Coordinates of C-alpha atoms in Angstrom, one line a residue:
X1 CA 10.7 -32.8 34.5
X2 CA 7.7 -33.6 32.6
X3 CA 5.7 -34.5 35.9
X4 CA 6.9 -31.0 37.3
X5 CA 5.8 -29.0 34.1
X6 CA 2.2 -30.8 33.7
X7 CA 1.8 -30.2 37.9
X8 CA 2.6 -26.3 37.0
X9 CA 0.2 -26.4 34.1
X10 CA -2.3 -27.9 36.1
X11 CA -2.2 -25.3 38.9
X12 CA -2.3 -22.2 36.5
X13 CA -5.9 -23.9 35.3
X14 CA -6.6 -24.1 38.7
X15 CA -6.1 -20.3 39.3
X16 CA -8.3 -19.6 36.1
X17 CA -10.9 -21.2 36.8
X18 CA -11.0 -20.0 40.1
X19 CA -10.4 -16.3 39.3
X20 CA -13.5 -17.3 36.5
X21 CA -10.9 -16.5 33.6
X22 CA -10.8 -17.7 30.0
X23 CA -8.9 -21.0 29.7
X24 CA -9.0 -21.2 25.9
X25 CA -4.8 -22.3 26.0
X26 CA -5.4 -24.7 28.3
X27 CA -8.6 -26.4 26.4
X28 CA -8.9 -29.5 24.5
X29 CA -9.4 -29.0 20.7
X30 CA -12.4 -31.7 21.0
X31 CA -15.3 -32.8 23.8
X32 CA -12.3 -33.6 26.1
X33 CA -12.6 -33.8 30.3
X34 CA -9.7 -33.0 32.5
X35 CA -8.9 -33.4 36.2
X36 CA -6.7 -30.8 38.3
X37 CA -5.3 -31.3 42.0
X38 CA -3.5 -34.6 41.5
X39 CA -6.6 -36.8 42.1
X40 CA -6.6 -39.8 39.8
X41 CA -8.8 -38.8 36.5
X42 CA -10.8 -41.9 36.6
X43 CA -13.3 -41.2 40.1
X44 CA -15.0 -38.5 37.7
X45 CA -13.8 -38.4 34.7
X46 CA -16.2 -41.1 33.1
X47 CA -19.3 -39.3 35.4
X48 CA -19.3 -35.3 34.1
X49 CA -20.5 -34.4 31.1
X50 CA -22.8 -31.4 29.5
X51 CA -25.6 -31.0 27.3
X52 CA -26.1 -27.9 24.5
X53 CA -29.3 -27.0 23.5
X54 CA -30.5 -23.6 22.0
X55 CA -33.4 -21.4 21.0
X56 CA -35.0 -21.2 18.0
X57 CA -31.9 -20.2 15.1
X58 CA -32.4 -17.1 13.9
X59 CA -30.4 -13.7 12.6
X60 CA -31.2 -9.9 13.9
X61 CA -32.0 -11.1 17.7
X62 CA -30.2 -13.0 20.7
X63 CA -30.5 -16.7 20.4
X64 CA -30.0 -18.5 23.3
X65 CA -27.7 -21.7 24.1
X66 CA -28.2 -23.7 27.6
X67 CA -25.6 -25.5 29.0
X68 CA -26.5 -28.4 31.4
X69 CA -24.1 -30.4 33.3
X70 CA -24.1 -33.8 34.0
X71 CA -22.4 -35.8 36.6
X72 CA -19.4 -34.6 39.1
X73 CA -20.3 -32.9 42.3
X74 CA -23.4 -31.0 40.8
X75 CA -21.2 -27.8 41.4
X76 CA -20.9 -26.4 38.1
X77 CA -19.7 -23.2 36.1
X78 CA -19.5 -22.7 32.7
X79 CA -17.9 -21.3 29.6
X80 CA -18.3 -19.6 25.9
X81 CA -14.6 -20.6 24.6
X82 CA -15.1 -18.8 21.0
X83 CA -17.7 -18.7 18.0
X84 CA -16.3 -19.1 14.6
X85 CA -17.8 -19.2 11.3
X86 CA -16.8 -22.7 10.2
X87 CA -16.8 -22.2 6.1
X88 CA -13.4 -20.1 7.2
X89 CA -12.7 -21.4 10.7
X90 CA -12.2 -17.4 11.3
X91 CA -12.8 -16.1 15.0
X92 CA -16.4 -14.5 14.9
X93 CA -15.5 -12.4 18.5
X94 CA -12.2 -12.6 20.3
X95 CA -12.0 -15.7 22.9
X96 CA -9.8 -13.6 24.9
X97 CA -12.9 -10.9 25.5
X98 CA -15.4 -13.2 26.5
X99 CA -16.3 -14.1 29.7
X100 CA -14.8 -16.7 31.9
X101 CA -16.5 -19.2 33.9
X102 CA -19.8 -18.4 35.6
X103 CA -22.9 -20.2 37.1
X104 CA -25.3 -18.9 34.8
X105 CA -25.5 -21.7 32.4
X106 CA -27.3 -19.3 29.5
X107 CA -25.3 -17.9 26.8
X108 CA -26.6 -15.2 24.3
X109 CA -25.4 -14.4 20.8
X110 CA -26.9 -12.2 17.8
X111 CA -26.0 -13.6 14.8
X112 CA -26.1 -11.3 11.6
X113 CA -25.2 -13.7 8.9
X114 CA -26.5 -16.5 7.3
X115 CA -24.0 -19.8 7.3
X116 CA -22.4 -23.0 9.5
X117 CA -20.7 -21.8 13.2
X118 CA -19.2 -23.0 15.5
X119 CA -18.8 -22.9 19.1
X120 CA -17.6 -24.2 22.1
X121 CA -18.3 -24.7 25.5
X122 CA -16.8 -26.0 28.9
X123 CA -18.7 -27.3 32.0
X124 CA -15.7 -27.3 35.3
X125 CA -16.7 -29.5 38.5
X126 CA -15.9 -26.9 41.0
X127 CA -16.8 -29.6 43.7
X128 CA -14.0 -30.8 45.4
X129 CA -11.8 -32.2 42.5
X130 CA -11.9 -29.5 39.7
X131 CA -12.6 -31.3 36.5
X132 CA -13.6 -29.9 33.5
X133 CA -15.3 -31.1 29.6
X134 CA -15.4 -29.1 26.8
X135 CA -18.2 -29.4 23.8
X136 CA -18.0 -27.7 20.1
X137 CA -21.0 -28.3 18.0
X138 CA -22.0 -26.4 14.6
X139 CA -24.8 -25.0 13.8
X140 CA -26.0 -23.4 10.0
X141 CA -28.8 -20.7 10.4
X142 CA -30.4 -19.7 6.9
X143 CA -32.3 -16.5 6.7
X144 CA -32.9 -14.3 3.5
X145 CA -32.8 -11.0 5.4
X146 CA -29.2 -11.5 6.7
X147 CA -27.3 -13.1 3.8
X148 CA -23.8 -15.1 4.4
X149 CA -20.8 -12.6 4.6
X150 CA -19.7 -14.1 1.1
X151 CA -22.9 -13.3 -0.6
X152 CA -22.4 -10.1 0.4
X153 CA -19.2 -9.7 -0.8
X154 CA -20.1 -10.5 -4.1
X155 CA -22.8 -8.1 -3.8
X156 CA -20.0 -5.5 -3.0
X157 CA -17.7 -5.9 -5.6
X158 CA -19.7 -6.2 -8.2
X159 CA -21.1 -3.1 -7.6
X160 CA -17.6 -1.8 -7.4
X161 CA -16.3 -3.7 -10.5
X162 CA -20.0 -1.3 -12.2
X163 CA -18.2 2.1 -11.3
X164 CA -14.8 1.4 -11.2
X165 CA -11.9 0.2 -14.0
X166 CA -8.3 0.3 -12.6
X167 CA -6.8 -1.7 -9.5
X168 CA -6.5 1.7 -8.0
X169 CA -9.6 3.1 -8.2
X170 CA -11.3 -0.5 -7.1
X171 CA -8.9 -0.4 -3.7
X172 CA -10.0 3.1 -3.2
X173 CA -13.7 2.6 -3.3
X174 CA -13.5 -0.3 -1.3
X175 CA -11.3 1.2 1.2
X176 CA -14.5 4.2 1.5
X177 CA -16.7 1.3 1.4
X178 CA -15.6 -0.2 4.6
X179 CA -15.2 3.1 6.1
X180 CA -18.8 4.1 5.3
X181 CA -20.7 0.9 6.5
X182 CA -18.2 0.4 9.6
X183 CA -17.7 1.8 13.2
X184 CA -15.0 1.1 15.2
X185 CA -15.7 -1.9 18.1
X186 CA -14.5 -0.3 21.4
X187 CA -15.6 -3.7 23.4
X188 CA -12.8 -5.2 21.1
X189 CA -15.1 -7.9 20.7
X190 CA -15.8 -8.6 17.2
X191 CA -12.8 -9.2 15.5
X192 CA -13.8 -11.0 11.8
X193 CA -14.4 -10.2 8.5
X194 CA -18.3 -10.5 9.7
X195 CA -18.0 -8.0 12.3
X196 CA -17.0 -5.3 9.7
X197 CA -19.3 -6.5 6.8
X198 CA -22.5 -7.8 8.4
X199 CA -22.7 -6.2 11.8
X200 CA -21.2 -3.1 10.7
X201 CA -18.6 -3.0 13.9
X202 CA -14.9 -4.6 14.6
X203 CA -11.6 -3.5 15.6
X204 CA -8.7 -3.4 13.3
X205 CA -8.8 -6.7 12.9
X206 CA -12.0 -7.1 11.4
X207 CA -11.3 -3.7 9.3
X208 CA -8.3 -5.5 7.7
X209 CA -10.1 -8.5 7.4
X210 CA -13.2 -7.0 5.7
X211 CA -10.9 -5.1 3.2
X212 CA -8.9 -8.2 2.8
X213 CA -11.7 -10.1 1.7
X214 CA -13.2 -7.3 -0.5
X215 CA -10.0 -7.3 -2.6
X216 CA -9.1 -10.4 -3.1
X217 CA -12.6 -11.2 -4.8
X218 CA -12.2 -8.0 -6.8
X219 CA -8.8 -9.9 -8.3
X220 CA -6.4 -7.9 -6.3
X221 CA -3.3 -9.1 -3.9
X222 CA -3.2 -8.1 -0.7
X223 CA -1.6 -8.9 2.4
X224 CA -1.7 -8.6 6.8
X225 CA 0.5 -6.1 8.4
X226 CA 1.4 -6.0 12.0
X227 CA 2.6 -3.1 14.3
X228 CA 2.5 -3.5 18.4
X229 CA -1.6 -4.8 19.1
X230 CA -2.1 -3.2 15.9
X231 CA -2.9 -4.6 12.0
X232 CA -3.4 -3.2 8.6
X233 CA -3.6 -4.1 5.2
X234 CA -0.9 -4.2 2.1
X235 CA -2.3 -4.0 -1.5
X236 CA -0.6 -4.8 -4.6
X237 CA -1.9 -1.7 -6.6
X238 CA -0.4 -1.4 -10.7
X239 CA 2.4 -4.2 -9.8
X240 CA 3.4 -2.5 -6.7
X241 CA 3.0 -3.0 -2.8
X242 CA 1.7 -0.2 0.0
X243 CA 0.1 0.2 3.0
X244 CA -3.7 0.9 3.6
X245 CA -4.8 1.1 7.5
X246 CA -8.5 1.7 7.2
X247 CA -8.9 1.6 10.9
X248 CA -6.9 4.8 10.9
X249 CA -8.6 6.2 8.2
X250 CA -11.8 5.9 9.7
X251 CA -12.7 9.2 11.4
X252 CA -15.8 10.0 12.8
X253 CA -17.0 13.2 10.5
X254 CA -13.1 13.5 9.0
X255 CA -12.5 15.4 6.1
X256 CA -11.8 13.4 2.5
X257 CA -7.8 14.4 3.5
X258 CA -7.9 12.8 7.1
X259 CA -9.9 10.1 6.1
X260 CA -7.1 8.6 3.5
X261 CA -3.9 9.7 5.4
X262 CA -3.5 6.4 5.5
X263 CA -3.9 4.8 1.9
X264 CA -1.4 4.1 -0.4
X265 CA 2.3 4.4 1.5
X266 CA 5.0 3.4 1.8
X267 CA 7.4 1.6 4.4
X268 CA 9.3 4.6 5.0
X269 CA 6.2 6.4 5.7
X270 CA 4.2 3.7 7.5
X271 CA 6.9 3.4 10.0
X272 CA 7.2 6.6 11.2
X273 CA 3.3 6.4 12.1
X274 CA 4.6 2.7 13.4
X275 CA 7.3 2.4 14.9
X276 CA 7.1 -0.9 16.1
X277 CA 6.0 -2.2 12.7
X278 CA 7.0 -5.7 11.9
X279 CA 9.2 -5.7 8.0
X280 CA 8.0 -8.3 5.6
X281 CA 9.5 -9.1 2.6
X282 CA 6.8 -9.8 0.8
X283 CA 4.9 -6.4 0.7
X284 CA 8.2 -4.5 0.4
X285 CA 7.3 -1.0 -0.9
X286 CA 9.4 2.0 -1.6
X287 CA 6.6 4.1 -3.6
X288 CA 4.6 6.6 -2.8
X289 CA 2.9 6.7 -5.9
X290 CA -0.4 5.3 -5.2
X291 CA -0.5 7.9 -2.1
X292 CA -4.3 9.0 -2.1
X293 CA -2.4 12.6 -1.8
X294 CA -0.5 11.8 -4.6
X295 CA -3.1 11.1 -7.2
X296 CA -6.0 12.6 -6.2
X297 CA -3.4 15.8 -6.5
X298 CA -4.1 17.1 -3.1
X299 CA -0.5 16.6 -2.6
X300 CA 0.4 18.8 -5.8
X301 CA -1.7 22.0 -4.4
X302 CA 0.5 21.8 -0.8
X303 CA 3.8 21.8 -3.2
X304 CA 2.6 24.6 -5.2
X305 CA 2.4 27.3 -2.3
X306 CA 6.3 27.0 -2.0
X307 CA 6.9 27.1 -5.6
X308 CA 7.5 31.2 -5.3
X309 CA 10.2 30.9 -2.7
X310 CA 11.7 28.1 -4.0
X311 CA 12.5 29.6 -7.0
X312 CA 13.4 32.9 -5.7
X313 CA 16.0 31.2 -4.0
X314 CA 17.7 29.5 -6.7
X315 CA 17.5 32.2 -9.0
X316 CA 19.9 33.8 -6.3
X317 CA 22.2 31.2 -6.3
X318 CA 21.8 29.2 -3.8
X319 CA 23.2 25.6 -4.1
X320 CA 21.3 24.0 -0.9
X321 CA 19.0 25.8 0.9
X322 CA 16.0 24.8 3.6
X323 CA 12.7 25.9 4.0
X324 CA 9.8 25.3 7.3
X325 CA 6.7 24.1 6.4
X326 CA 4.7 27.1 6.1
X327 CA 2.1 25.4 8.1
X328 CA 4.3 23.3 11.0
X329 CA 2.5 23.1 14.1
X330 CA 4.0 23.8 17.6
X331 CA 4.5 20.2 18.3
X332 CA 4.6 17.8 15.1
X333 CA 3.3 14.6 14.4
X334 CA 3.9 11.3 12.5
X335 CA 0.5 12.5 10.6
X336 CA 2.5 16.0 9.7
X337 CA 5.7 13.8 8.5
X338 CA 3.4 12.1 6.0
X339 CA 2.2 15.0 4.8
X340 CA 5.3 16.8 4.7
X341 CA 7.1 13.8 3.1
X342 CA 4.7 13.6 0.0
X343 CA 5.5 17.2 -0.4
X344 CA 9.1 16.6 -0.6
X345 CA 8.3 13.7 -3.1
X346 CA 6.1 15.9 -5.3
X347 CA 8.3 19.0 -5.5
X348 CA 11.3 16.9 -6.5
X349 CA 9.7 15.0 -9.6
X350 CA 9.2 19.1 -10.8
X351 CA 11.2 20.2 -13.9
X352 CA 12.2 24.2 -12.3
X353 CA 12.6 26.4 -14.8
X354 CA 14.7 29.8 -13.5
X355 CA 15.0 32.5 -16.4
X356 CA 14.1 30.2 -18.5
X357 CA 17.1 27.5 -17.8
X358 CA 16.1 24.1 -16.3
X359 CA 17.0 23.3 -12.9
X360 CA 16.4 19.6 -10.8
X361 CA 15.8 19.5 -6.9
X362 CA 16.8 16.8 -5.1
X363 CA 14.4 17.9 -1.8
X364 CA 14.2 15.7 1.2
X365 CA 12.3 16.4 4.8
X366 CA 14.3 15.9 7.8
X367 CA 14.3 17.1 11.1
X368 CA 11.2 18.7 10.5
X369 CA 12.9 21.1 7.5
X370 CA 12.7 20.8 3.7
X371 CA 16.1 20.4 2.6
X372 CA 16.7 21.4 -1.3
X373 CA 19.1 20.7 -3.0
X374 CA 20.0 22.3 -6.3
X375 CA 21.2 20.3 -9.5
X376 CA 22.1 21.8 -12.8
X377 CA 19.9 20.9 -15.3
X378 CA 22.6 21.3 -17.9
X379 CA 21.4 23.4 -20.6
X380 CA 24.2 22.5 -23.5
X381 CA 24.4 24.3 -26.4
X382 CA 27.0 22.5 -29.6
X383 CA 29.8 24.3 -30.6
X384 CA 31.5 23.3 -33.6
X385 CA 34.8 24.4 -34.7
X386 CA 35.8 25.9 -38.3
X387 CA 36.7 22.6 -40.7
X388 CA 35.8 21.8 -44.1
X389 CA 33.8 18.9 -46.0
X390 CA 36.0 15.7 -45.0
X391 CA 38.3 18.4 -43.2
X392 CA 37.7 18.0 -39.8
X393 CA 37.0 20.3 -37.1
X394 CA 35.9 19.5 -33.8
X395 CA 32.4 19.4 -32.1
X396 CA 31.3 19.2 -28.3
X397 CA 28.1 21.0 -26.0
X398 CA 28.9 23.1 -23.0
X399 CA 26.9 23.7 -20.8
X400 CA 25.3 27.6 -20.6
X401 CA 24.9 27.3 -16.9
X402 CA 27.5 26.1 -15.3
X403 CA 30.0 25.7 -18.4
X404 CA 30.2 21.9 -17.9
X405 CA 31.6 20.6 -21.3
X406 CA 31.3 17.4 -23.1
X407 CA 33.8 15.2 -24.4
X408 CA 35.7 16.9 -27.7
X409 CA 34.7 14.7 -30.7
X410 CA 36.3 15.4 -34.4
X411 CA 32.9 16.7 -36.8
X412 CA 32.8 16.9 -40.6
X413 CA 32.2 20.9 -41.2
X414 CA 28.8 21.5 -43.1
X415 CA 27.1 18.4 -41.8
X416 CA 23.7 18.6 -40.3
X417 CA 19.9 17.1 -40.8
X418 CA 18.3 18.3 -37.5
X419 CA 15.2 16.2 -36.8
X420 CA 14.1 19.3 -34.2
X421 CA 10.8 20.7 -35.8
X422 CA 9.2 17.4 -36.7
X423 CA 10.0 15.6 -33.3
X424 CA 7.7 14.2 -30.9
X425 CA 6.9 11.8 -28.5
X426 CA 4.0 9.5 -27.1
X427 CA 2.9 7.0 -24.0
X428 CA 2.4 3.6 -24.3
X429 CA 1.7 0.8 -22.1
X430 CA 5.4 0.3 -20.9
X431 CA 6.5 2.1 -23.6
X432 CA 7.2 5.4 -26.0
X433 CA 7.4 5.9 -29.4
X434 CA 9.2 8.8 -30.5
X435 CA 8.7 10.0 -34.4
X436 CA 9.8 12.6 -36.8
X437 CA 9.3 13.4 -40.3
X438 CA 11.1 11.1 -42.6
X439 CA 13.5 12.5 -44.6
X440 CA 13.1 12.7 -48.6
X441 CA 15.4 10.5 -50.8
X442 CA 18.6 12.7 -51.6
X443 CA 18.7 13.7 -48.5
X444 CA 18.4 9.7 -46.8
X445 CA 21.5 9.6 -49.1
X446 CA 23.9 12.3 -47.3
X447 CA 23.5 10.2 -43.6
X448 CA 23.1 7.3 -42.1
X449 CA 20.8 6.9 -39.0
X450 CA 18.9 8.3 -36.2
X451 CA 20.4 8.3 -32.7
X452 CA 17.5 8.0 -29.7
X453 CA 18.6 9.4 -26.4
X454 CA 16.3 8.9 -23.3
X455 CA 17.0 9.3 -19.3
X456 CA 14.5 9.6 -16.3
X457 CA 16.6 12.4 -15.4
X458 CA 15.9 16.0 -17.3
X459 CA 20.0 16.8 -17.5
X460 CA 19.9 13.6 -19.4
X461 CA 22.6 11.7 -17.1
X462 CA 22.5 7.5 -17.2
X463 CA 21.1 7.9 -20.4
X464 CA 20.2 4.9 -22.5
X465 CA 20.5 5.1 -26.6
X466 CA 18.6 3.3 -29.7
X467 CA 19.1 3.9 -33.3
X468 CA 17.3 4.0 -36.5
X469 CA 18.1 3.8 -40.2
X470 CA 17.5 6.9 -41.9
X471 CA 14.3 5.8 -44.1
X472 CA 13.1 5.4 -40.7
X473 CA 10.2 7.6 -39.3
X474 CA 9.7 6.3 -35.9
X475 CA 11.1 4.4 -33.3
X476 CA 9.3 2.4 -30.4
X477 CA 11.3 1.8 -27.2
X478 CA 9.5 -1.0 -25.2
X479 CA 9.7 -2.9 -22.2
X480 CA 9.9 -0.2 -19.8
X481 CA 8.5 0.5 -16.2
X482 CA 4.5 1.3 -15.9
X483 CA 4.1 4.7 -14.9
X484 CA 7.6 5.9 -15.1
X485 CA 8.7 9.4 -16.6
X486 CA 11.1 10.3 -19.2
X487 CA 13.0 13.0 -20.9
X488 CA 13.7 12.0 -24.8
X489 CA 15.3 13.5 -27.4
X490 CA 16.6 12.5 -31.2
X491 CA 19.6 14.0 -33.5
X492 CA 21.0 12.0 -37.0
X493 CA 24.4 10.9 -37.2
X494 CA 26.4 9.8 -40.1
X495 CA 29.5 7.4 -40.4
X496 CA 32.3 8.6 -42.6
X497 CA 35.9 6.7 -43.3
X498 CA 35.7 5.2 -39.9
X499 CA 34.4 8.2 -37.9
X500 CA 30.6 9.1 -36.8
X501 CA 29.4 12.8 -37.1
X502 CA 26.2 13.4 -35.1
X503 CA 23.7 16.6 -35.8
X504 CA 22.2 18.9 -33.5
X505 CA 20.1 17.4 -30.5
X506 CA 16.2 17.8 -31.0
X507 CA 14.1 20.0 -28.2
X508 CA 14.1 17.5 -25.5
X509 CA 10.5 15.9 -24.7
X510 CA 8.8 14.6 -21.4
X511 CA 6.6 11.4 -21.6
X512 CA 4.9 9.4 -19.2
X513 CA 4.1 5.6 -20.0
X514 CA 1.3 3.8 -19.2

């Protein structure tokens, strides 16, 4: 079986090197000679052999490498199997786009960075018994007009590290970086990091490989991507993972909205412009967050313009409802399913106030519609029944919208220190504080704490609680998410033979940590 596979494997060489193809999966990884056609290796295999020699080393014009064969029949061709740069062993141009054998035994390259290369080439025997030997050798050019791709990196981000602060703002300047010093290759020859940064050119793999490199040595994580022949880049922006496709990005004399479409999604959105996109793990990302529409609040001026029939609509009454985007074009695209997507995102993190009563929208966009959904934003008022000091009535919050009522809850009649004028709240990194003015000394005396409530929902629902004593004048909740928003509000409570009587609930406050 073995005998039968290498004979197959033989013949397929045979055919490429014929049809002057590259043979790069069929070459040895070092100066190696091979024999095809079932003639023993040992009438030429000790006799062929090639010389490399080259022009004078140099960046910014063609240097020239001559290939001379030795040996054999005299009845050569030749091959350029790949140039790499050697301090990354990263493919300078892709072996599969250069040419395959030929008899011109010349081989031109422009070089446009300083540093060690290598490359290797193939002299085939075409006499008779094809045989073929391959040579790599490594060469370093130095020249102070075309500096090493690392050296320029450093150059790059440390003028980015000068203007910029935040992970974001870094990943978005070097994302406009590459797209303003790069053109896309449409040889789909030059395919590294070098392409990108020192030639200026490359396909999507150099444009990921660029950015990829421009991140890392600005101290941010990023990642590789694959879709069908396509690649892009993930970036850990503020602790979380999205997409950024600078190759998409870059359009030729696009406006600043086309040209970051494709920065900061997230899997949901990156697969409806991919399809075919290959899921790892490791970059999950379920955020839109860092959405270039999303903070640069491009997004928040498309949500606005449905604002007006949005709340017309549920000041009517209506429960569910669904609306066209007011700009859909006669056949729409995965680029109008992005946009229309962050919309949806935007208008559903938006507190809607109808005659003055809160409302939440749960708004998604499918099948080309906006689909709203309306939530009661439960605007409880307390209601206390008649009782006496120590004589208890009853106390519970119903709902002025949609009469919802709370739980029924015995209350001591005459009761109250409402914390609702002095309350307030601030950001912090992953966390709030929330203060109000401390109450005097007789009055610390009549009840015994603070109760904290706090939700990332306005009606208040899977609320979390912390307490305070009542000398207390402030209260820090802490280890929450970055970036995350919250609704908080504050009321005293008192305990009494075994029972707890709670005042009237603070205004509610919004607050955003850091």
């Amino acid at each position: 079986m073995r005998r039968i596979i290498s004979k197959i494997a033989a013949w397929v060489l045979v055919v490429c090197m014929i049809a002057g193809l590259p043979t790069a999966a069929f070459a040895e990884e070092t100066a190696a000679e091979e024999t095809v056609a079932g003639t023993a290796a040992t009438e030429t295999t000790e006799e062929l052999d090639l010389e490399v020699s080259h022009s004078q080393l140099k960046c910014g014009s063609p240097v020239t490498f001559t290939v001379t064969g030795k040996g054999g029949s005299g009845q050569y061709k030749y091959y350029l199997n790949f140039i790499t740069i050697n301090t990354r062993a990263e493919n300078v141009v892709d072996p599969s786009k250069l040419q395959g054998y030929t008899v011109n035994n010349e081989f031109e390259f422009t070089f446009y960075a300083s540093g060690k290369y290598m490359l290797r080439f193939y002299v085939m025997d075409a006499g008779g018994k094809i045989t073929t030997k391959s040579k790599t050798i490594t060469i370093e050019i130095d020249d102070k007009d075309y500096p090493a791709v690392e050296e320029r990196v450093s150059r790059i981000v440390a003028e980015c590290n000068r203007e910029c602060t935040g992970e974001y703002e870094k990943a978005l300047w070097l994302h406009d970086w590459v797209l303003d010093n790069c053109r896309y290759d449409y040889s789909y020859l030059y395919c590294g990091a070098e392409g990108a940064i020192a030639r200026g050119l490359g396909t999507c793999e150099a444009y990921h490989s660029a950015y990829m490199m421009l991140l890392k040595a600005a101290g941010i994580e990023a990642g590789r991507i694959e879709g069908y022949n396509h690649v892009w880049t993930a970036v850990k922006i503020d602790g979380s993972w999205c997409h950024v496709d600078a190759t998409w990005d870059d359009i030729e004399g696009g406006s600043e909205e086309a040209r970051h479409r494709y920065f900061g999604l997230n899997d949901e959105l990156m697969s409806a412009a991919h399809p075919d996109r290959k899921p790892d793990s490791r970059y999950n990302s379920d955020s839109i967050e860092n959405s270039y529409y999303v903070r640069s609040g491009i997004g928040e001026k498309w949500a606005e313009e449905y604002l007006t029939e949005i709340k017309q609509r549920v000041a009517e009454g209506e429960s569910s409802f669904e609306i066209e985007p007011y700009d859909k074009p006669a056949s729409s695209t995965y680029n109008d399913t992005i946009k229309y997507s962050i919309i949806a995102y935007l208008l559903e993190t938006r507190d809607m106030a109808v005659d003055n009563k809160l409302r939440t929208l749960k708004v998604r966009y499918e099948d080309e519609k906006f689909r709203f959904y309306v939530i009661c934003g439960h605007d409880f008022r307390r209601i206390t029944t008649a009782g006496g000091y120590l004589r208890h009535g009853e106390t519970y919050s119903k709902c002025s919208l949609c009469g919802e009522e709370t739980a029924r809850k015995s209350a001591m009649n005459g009761y109250s220190y409402p914390v609702t004028k002095s309350f307030r709240v601030s950001a912090g990194k992953k966390s709030f504080t929330a203060r109000w003015k401390k109450a005097g000394t007789s009055t610390r005396k009549k009840f015994t704490g603070y109760q904290i409530q706090y939700s990332a929902g306005p009606d208040m629902s899977s609320a979390k609680y912390a307490y305070a004593g009542s000398s207390s004048k402030y209260k820090k909740i802490k280890g929450l998410p970055r970036h995350k928003k919250y609704y908080v509000r504050v009321r005293s409570y008192v305990k009494k033979n075994g029972n707890v009587y709670y005042s009237k609930w603070s205004n509610r406050k919004a607050v955003k940590t850091r």
